[in-house]
mmCIF file of C-alpha atoms in Angstrom:
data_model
loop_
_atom_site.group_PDB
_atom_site.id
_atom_site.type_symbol
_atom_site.label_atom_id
_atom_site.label_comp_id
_atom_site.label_asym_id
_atom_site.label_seq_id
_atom_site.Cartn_x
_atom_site.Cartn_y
_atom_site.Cartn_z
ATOM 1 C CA UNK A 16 -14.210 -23.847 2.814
ATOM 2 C CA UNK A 17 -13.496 -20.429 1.164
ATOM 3 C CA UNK A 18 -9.735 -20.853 1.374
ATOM 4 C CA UNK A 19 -9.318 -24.115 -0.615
ATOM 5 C CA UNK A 20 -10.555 -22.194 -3.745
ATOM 6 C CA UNK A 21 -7.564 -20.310 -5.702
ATOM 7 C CA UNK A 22 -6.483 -16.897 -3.855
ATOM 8 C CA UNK A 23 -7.288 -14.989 -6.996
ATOM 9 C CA UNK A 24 -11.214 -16.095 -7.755
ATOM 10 C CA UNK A 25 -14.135 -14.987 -5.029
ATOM 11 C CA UNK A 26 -17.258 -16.253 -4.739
ATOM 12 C CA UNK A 27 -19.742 -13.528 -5.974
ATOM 13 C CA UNK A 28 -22.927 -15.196 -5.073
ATOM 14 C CA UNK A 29 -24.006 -18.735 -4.488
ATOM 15 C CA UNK A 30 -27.440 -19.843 -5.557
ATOM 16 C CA UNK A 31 -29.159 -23.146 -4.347
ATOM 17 C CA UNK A 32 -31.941 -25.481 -5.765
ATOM 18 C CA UNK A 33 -34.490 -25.415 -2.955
ATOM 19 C CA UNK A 34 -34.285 -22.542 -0.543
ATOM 20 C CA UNK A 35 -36.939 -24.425 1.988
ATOM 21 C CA UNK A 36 -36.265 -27.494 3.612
ATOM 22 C CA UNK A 37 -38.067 -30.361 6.417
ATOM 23 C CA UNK A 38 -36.918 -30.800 9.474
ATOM 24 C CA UNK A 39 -37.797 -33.718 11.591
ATOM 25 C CA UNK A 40 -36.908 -34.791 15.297
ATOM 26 C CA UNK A 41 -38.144 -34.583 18.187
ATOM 27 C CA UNK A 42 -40.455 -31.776 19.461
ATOM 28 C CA UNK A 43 -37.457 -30.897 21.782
ATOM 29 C CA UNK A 44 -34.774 -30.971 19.120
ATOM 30 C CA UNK A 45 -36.897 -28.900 16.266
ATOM 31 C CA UNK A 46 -36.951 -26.199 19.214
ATOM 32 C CA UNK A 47 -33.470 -25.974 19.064
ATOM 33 C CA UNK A 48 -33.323 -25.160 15.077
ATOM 34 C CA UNK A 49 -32.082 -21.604 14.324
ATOM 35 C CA UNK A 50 -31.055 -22.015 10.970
ATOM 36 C CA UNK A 51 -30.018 -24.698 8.671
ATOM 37 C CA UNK A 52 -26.775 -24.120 7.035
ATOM 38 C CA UNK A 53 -25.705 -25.698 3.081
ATOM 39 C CA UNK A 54 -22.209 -26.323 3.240
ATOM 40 C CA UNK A 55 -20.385 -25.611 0.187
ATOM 41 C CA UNK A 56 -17.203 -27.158 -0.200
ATOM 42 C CA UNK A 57 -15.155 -25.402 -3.202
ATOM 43 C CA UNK A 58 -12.879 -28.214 -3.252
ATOM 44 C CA UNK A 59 -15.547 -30.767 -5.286
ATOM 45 C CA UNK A 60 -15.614 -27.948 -7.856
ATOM 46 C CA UNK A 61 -13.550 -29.380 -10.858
ATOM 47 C CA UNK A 62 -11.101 -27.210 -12.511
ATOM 48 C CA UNK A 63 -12.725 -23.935 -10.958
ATOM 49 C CA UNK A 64 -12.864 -20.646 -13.397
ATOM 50 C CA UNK A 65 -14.535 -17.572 -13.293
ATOM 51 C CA UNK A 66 -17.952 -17.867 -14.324
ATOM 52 C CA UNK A 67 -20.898 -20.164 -13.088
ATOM 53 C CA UNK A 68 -20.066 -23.523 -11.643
ATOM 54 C CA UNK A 69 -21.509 -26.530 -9.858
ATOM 55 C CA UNK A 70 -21.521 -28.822 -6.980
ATOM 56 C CA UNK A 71 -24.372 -31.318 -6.751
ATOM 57 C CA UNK A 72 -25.234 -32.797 -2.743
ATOM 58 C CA UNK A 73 -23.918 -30.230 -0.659
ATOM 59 C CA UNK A 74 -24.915 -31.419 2.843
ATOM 60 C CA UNK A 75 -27.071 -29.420 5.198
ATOM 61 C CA UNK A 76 -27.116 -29.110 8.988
ATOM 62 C CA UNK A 77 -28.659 -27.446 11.202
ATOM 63 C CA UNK A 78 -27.901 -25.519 13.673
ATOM 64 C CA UNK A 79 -28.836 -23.654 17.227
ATOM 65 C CA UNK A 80 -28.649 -20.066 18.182
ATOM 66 C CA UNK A 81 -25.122 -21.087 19.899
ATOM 67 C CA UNK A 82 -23.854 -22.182 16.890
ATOM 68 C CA UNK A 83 -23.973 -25.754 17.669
ATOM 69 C CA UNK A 84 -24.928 -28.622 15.515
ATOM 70 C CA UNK A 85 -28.325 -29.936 15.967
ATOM 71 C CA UNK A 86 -29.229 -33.548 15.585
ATOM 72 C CA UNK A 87 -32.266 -33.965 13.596
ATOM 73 C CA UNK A 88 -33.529 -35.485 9.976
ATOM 74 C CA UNK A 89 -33.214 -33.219 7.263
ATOM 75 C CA UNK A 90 -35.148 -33.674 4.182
ATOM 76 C CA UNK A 91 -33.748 -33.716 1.824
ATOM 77 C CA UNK A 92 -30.737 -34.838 2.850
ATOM 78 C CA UNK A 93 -28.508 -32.435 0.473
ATOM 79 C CA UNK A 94 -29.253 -29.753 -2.203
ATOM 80 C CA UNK A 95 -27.218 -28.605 -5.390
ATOM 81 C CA UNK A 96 -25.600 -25.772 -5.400
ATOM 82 C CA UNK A 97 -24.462 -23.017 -8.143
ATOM 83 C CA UNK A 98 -21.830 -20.554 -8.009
ATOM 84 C CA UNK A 99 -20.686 -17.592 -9.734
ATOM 85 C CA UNK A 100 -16.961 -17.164 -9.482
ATOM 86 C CA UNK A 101 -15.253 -14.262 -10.255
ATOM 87 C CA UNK A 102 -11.786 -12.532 -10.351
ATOM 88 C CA UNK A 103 -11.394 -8.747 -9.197
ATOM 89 C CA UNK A 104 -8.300 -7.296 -9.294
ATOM 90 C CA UNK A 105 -6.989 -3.657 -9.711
ATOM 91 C CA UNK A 106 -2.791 -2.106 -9.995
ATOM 92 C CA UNK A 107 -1.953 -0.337 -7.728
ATOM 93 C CA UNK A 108 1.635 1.418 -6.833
ATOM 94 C CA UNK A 109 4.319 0.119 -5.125
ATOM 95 C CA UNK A 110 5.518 2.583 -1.920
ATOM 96 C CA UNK A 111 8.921 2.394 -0.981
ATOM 97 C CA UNK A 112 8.472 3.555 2.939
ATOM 98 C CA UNK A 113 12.308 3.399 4.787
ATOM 99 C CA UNK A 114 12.394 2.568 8.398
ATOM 100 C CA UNK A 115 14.915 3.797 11.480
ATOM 101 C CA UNK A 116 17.398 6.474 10.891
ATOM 102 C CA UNK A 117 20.571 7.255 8.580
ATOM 103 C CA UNK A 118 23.851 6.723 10.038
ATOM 104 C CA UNK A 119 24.781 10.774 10.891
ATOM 105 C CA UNK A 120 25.691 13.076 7.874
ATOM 106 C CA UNK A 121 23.925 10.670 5.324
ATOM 107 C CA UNK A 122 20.752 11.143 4.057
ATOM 108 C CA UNK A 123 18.873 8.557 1.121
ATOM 109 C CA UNK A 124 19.354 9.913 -2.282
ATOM 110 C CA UNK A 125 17.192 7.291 -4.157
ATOM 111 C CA UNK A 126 15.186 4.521 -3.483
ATOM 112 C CA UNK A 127 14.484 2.440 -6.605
ATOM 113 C CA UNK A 128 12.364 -0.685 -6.932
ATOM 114 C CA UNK A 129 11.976 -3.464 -9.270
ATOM 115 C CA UNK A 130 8.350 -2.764 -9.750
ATOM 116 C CA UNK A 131 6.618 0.121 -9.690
ATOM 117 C CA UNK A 132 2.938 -1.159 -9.419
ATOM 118 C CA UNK A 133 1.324 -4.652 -8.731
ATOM 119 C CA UNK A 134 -1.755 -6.034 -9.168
ATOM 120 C CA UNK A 135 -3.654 -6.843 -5.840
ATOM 121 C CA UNK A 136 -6.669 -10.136 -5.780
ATOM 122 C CA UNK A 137 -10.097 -9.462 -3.408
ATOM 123 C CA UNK A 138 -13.195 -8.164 -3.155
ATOM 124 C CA UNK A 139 -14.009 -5.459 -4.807
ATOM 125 C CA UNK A 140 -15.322 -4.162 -1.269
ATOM 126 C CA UNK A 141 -11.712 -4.861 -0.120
ATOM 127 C CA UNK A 142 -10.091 -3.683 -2.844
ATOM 128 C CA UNK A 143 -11.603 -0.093 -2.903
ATOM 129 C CA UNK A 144 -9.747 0.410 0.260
ATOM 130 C CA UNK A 145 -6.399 -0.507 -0.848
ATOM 131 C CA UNK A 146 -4.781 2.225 -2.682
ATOM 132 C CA UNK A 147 -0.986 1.406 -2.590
ATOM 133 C CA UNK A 148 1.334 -1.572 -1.372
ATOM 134 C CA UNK A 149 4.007 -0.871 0.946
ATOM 135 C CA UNK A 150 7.496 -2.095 0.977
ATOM 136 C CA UNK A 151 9.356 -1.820 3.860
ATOM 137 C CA UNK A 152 12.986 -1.295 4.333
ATOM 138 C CA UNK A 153 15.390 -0.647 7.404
ATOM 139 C CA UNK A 154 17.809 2.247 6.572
ATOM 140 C CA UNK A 155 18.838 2.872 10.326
ATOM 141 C CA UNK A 156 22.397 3.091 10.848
ATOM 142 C CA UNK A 157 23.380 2.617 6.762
ATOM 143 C CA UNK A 158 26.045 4.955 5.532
ATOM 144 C CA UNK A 159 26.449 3.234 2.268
ATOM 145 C CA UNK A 160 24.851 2.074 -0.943
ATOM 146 C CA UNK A 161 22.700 -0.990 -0.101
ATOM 147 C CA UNK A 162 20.291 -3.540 -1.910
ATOM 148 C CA UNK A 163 17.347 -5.730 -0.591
ATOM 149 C CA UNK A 164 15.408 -8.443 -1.280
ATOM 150 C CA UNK A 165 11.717 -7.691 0.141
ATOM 151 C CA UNK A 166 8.752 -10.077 0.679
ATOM 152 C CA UNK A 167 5.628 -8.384 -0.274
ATOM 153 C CA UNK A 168 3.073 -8.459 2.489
ATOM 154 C CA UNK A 169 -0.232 -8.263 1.404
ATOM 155 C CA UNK A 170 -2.387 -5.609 2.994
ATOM 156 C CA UNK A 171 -5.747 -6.324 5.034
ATOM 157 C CA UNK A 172 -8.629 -7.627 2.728
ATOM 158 C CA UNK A 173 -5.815 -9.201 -0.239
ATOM 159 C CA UNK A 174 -5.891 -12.431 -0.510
ATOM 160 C CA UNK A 175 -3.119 -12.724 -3.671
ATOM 161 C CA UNK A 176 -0.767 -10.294 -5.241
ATOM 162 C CA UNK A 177 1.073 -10.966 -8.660
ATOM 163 C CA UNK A 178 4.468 -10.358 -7.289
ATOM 164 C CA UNK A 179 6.091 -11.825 -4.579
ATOM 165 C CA UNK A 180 9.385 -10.018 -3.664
ATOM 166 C CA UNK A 181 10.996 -7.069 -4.157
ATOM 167 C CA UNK A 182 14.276 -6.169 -4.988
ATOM 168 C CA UNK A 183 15.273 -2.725 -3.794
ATOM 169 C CA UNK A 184 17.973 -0.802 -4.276
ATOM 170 C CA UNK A 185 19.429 2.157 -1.844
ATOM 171 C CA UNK A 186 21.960 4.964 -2.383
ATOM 172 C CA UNK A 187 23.336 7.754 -0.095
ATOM 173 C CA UNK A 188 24.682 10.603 0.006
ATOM 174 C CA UNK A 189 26.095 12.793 2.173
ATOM 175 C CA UNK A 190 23.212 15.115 3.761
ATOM 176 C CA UNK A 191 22.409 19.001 4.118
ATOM 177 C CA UNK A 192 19.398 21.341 5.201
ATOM 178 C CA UNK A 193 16.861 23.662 4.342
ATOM 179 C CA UNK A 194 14.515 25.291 6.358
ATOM 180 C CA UNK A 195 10.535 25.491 4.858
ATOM 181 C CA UNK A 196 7.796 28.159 6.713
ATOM 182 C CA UNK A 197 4.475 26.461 7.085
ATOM 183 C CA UNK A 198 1.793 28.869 7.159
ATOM 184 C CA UNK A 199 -1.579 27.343 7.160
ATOM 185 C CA UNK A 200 -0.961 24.645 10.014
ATOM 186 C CA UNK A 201 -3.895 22.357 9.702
ATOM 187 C CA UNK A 202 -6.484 21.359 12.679
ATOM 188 C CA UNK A 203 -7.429 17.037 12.542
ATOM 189 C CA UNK A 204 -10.067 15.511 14.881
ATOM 190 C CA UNK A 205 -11.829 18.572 16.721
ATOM 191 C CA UNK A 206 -15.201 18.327 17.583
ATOM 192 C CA UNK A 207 -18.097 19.070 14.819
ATOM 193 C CA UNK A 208 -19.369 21.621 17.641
ATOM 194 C CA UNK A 209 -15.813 23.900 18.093
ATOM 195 C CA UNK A 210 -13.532 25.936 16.394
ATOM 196 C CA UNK A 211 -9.708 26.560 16.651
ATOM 197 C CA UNK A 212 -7.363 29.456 15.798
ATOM 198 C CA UNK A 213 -4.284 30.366 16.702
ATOM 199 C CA UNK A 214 -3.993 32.970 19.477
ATOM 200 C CA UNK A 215 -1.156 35.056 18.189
ATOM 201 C CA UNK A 216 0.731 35.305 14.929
ATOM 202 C CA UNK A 217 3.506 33.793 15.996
ATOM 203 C CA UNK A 218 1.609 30.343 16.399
ATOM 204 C CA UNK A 219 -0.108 30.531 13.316
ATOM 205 C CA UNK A 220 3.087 29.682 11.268
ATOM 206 C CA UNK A 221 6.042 27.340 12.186
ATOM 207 C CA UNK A 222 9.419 26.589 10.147
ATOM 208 C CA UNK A 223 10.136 23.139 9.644
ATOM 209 C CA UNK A 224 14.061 21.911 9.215
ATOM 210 C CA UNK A 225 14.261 19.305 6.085
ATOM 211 C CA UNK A 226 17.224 17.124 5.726
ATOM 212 C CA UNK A 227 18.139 15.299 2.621
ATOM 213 C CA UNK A 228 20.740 15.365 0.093
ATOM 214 C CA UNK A 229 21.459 17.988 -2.293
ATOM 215 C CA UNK A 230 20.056 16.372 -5.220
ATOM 216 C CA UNK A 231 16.447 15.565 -3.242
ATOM 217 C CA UNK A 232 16.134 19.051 -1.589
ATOM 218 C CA UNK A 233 16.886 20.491 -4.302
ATOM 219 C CA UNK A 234 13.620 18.862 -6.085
ATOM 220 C CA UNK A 235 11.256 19.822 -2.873
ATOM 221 C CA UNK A 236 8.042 20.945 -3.971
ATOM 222 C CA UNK A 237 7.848 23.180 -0.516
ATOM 223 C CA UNK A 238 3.963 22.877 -0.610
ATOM 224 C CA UNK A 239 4.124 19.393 -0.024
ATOM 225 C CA UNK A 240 5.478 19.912 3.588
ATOM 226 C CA UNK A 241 2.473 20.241 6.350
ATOM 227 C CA UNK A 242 1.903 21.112 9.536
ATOM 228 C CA UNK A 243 -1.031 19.524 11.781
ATOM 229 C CA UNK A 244 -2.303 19.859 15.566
ATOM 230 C CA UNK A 245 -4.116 16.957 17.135
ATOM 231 C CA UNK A 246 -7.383 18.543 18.795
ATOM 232 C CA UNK A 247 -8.701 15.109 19.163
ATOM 233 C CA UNK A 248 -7.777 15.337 23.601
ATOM 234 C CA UNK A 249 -9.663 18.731 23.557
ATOM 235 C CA UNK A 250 -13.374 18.202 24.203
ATOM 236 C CA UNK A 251 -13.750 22.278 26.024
ATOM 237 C CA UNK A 252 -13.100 25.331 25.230
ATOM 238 C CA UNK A 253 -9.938 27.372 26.411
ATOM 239 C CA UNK A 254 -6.529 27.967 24.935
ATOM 240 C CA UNK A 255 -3.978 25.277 25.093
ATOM 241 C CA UNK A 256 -0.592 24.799 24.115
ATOM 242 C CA UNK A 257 -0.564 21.937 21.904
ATOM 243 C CA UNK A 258 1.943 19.186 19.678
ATOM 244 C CA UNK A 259 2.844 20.423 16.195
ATOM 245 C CA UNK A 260 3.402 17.150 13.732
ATOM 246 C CA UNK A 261 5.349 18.065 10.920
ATOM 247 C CA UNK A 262 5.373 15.676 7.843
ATOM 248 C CA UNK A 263 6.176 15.393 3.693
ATOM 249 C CA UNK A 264 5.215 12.825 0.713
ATOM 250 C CA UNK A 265 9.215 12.569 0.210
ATOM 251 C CA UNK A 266 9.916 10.024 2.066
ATOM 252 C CA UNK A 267 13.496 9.956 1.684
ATOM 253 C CA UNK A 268 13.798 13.065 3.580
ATOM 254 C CA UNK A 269 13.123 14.124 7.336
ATOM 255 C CA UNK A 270 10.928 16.562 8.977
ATOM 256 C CA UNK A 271 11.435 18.310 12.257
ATOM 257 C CA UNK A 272 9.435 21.403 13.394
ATOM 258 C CA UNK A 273 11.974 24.279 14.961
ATOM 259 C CA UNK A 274 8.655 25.267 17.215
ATOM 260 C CA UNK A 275 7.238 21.829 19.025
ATOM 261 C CA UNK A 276 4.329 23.288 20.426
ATOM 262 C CA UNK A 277 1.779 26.177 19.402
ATOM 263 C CA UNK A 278 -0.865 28.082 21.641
ATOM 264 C CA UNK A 279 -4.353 27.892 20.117
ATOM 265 C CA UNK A 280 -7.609 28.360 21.296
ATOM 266 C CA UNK A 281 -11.069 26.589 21.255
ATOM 267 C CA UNK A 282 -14.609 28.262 21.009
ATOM 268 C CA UNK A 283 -17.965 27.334 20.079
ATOM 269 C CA UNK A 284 -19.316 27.739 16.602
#
């Protein structure tokens, strides 16, 4: 009955006044016993607060291997229960991340949001692995100034978030080029047991064509744009020609290698 308590408490640990209990039935039935489950319903908790709380008669039943309810005496009949209720919460940034593509010869200039960071309700397990919310908004086709109204979805693992919506705003402008040379193309997901080089010097670098406007390219930090091969398909060694993904943390600007595919080649350590 976890989701009747408030989104933004969690149950850190729930202690009970007995934690042995008599079962009685017939020979057949007490077989059947697995386990014996308390059931803790958070809605008899009265005005519910972080800190230690408690709920007198929870009900036990037991239960098979299966899962299924078991029909015998249980003595006694219910237990009381204490609970320590807690509220984790961390900020975290908001991410502005446009979907589709601009109508042609516009490019975004700025994407601006009505909040910058939010404040995100779990477990502190759950939390750990949330390190920015996104906001999503469709740009494809737009050739002009634009505002949206955005509900916040709340990642996997958080169960409340302080703000609701969010109100974004667009603006465009029309777009140019510049071309970036990525040296040191990265290698992701190739076996602990091989390595991979390039096999000439030609596919060891690779110039990547960055569209924007003039205000946003001319702000590029040029390190931030990467190059990365996919080794993940390659289990032997050999040379193989291969997909180059291109990428940047400006996401109001595209990415799009000249060179699609480099030759590289796989040997043992």
């Amino acid at each position: 009955h976890r989701n009747k308590l408030d989104s933004k408490l969690d149950i850190a640990s729930v202690n009970l006044n007995k934690t042995e209990v008599t079962i009685k039935g017939s020979e057949k039935r007490i077989n059947e016993v697995a386990y014996v489950k308390a059931l803790v319903d958070v809605e008899n908790l009265v005005n519910p607060q972080v800190g230690t709380s408690s709920i007198n008669g929870v009900k036990l039943v037991a239960y098979n291997t299966s899962g299924e309810m078991v029909d015998v005496e249980i003595l006694p009949e219910t237990l009381d229960a204490t609970l320590k209720l807690v509220s984790s919460s961390k900020d975290v940034p908001i991410k502005i991340i446009p979907e589709g593509a601009m109508a042609l010869g516009y490019a975004i200039d700025s994407l601006t949001a009505s909040a910058t960071t939010i404040t995100v309700y779990g477990s502190e397990e759950n939390l750990a692995n949330v390190s920015f919310v996104p906001i999503y908004v469709d740009v494809n086709n737009v050739s002009a100034n634009k505002e949206y109204t955005v509900n916040v979805t709340k990642p996997t693992g958080v169960r409340e978030v302080s703000i609701k919506t969010v109100n974004v705003k667009l603006t465009v402008d029309s777009e140019t080029q510049t071309e970036v040379v990525v040296d040191d193309i990265q290698t992701i997901n190739l076996d602990s047991k091989l390595k991979a080089q390039a096999v000439s010097a030609s596919d060891s670098k690779i110039t990547v064509i960055v569209k924007g406007t003039k205000k946003v390219i001319e702000a590029l930090d040029k390190s931030k744009v990467s190059a990365t091969v996919d080794l993940s398909s390659y289990t032997k060694t050999g040379e193989y020609e291969v997909d180059v993904i291109v990428s940047g943390d400006d996401l109001r600007l595209t990415y799009t290698s000249k060179t699609k595919k480099i030759k590289i080649r796989i040997y043992e350590k």
